[in-house]
Tab-separated table of C-alpha atoms in Angstrom:
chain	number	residue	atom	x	y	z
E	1	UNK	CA	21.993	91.350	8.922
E	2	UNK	CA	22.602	87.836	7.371
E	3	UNK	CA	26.124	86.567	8.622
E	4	UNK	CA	28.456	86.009	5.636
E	5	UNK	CA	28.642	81.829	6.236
E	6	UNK	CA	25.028	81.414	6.866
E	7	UNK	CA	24.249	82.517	3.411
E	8	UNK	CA	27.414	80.751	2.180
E	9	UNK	CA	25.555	78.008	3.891
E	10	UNK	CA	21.989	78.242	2.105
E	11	UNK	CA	22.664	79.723	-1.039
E	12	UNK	CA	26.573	77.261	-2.150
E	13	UNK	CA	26.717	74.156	0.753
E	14	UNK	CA	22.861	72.866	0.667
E	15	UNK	CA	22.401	72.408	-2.816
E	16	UNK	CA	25.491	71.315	-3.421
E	17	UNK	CA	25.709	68.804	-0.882
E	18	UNK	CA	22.364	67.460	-1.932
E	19	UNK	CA	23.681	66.799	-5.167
E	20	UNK	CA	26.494	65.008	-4.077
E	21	UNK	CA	25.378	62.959	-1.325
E	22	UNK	CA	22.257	62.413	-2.941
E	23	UNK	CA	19.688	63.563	-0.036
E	24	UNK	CA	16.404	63.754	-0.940
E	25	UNK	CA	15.365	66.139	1.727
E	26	UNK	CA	17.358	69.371	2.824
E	27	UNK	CA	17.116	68.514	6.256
E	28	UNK	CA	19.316	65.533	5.793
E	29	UNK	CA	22.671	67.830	4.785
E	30	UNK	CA	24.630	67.880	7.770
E	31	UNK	CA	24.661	71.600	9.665
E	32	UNK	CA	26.243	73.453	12.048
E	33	UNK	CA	24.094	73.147	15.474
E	34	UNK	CA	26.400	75.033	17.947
E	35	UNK	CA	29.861	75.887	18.857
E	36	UNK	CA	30.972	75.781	22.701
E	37	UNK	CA	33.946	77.245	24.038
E	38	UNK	CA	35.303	76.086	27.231
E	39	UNK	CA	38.201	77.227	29.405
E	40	UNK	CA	39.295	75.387	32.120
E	41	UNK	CA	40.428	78.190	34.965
E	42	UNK	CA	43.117	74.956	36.722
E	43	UNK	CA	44.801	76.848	39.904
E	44	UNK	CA	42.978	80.593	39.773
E	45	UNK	CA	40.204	79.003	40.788
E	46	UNK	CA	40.900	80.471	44.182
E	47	UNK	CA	41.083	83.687	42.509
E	48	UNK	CA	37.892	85.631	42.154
E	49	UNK	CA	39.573	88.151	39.881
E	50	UNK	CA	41.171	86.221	37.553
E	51	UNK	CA	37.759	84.488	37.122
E	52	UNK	CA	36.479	87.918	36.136
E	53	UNK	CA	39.220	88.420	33.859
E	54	UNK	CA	38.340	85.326	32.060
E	55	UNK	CA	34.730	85.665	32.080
E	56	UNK	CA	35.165	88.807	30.335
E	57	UNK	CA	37.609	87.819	27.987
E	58	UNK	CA	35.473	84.900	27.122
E	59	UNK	CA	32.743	87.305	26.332
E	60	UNK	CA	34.535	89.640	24.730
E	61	UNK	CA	35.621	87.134	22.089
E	62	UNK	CA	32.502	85.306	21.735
E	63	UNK	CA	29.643	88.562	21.869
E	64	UNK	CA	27.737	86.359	24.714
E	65	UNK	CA	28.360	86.314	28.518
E	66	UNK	CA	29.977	83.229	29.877
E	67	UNK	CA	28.897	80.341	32.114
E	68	UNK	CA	30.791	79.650	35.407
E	69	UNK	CA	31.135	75.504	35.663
E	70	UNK	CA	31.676	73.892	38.958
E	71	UNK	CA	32.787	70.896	39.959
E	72	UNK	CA	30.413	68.225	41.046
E	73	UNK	CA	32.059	66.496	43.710
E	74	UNK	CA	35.641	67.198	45.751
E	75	UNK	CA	38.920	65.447	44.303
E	76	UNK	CA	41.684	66.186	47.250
E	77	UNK	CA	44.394	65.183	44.965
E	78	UNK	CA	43.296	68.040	42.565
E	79	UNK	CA	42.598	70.990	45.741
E	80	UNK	CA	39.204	71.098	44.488
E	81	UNK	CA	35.964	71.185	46.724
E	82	UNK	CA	32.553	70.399	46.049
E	83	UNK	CA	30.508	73.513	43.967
E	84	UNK	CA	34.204	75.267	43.221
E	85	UNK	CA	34.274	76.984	40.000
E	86	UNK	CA	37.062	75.099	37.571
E	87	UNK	CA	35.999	76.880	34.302
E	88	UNK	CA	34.074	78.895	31.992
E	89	UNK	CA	32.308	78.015	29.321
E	90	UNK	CA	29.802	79.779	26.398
E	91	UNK	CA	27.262	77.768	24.223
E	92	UNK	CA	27.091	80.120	20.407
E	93	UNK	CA	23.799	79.355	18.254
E	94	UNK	CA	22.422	81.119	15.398
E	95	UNK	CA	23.514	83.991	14.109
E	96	UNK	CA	26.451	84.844	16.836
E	97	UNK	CA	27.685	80.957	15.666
E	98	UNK	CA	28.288	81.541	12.196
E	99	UNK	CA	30.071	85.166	13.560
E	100	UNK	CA	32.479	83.591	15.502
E	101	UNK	CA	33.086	80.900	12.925
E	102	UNK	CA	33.625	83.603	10.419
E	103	UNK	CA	36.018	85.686	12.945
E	104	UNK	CA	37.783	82.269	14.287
E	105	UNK	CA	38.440	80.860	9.859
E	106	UNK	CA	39.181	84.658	8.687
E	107	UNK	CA	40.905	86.563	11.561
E	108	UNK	CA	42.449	84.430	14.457
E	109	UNK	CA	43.849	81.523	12.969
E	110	UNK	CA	45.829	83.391	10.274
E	111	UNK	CA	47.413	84.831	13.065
E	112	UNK	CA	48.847	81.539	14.522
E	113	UNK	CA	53.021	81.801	14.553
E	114	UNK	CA	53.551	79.022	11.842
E	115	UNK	CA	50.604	77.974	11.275
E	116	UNK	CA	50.245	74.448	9.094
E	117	UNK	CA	46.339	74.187	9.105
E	118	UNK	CA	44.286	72.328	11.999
E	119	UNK	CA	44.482	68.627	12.406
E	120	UNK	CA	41.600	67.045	10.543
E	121	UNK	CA	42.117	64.096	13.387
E	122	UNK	CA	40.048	65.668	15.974
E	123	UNK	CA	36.728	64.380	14.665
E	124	UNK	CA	34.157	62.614	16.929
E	125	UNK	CA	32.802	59.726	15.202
E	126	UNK	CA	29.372	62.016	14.552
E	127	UNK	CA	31.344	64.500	12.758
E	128	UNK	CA	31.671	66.983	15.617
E	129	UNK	CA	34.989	68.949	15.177
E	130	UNK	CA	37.184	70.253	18.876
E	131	UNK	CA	40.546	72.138	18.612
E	132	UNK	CA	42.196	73.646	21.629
E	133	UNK	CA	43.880	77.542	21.256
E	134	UNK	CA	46.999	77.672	22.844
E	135	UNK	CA	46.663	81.639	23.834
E	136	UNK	CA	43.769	84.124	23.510
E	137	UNK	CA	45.817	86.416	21.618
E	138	UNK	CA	45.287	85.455	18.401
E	139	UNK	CA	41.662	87.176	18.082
E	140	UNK	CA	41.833	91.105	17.319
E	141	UNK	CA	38.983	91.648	19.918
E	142	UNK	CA	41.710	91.072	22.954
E	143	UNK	CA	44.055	93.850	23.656
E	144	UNK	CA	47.861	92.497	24.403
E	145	UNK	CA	48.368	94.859	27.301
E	146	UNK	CA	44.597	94.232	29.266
E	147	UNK	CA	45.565	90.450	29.788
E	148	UNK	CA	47.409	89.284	32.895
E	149	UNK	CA	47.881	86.022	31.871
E	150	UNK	CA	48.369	83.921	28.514
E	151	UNK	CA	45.655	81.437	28.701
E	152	UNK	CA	44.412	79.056	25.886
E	153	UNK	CA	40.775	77.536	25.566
E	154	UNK	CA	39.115	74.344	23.554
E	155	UNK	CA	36.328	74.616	20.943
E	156	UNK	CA	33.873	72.729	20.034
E	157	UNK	CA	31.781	72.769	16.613
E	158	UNK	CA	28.880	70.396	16.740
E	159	UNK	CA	27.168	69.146	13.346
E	160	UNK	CA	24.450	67.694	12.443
E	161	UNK	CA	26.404	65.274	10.473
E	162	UNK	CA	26.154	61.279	11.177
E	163	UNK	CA	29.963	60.366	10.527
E	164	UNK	CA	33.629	62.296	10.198
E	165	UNK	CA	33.273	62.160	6.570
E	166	UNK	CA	30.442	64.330	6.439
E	167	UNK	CA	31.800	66.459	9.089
E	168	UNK	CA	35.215	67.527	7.473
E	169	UNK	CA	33.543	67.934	4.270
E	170	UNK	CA	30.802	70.584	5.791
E	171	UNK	CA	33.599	72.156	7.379
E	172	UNK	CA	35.812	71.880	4.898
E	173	UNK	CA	32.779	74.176	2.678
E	174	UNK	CA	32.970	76.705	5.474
E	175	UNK	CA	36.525	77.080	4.764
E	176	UNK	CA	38.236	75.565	7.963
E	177	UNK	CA	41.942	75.940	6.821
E	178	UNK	CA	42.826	71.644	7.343
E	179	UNK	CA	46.165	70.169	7.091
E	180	UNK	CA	46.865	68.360	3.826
């Protein structure tokens, strides 16, 4: 099955995009290319369980199994050896990408507490879009008495566009709620 903003995508955002930023070739309107979602695990790192936890959680919200990341070299100051995990992270293409966009525009960020839109500042200057979750609450998939521990996590939507403008207005198509 077709996810709902890919088909948004070809049949409302290409042709209309062409049109306005006059592209003569459909590969030049800016896409989606993948969306990463990293959480940094800070002191459970010790912790093998809460690792699990968060691993699972990640998956969970995302429909993929995570990736552990470890740290390259040892930084005393931060208690962190050489090859110690300090996050997890999972890489969405395809057809689980536009799902979790869908889920992520439609189901978890209506359920912010006072929620004013997302800040249409935190654009790279290729149009790539991040915005950190304070807790992991806010997506239906995640039970409120299975978690141990309120945790938030950063998210990354990479484009194919070649500057912010671009960017915001693709996402702005997909519906991203922005600020005003």
């Amino acid at each position: 099955m077709t996810q709902r903003l890919k088909k948004l995508y070809t049949e409302k955002i290409l042709p209309k995009f062409s049109k306005e930023f006059h592209y003569k070739n459909i590969h030049e309107v800016p896409a989606l290319k993948k969306i990463v979602i990293n959480r940094g695990i800070g002191d459970a790192s010790q912790n093998a369980k809460i690792l699990e936890t968060f691993l699972k959680e990640l998956s969970i919200i995302s429909g993929q199994k995570g990736v552990i990341t470890r740290s390259k070299k040892s930084i005393a100051g931060f208690k962190i050896r050489d090859k110690m995990p300090v996050g997890v992270a999972v890489t969405l293409r395809g057809e689980r990408m536009y799902g979790f966009l869908d889920r992520l525009i439609h189901l978890a960020l209506p359920r912010v507490r006072d929620f004013q839109g997302i800040s249409p500042k935190s654009f790279d200057k290729n149009g790539n879009y991040s915005l950190g979750l304070e807790e992991q609450l806010m997506f239906p998939e995640i039970e409120y008495d299975k978690i141990d521990q309120i945790r938030g996590m950063d998210i990354s939507i990479v484009t194919t566009a070649k500057n912010q403008e671009e960017g915001l207005a693709l996402l702005k198509e997909f519906g991203l709620p922005f600020q005003s």
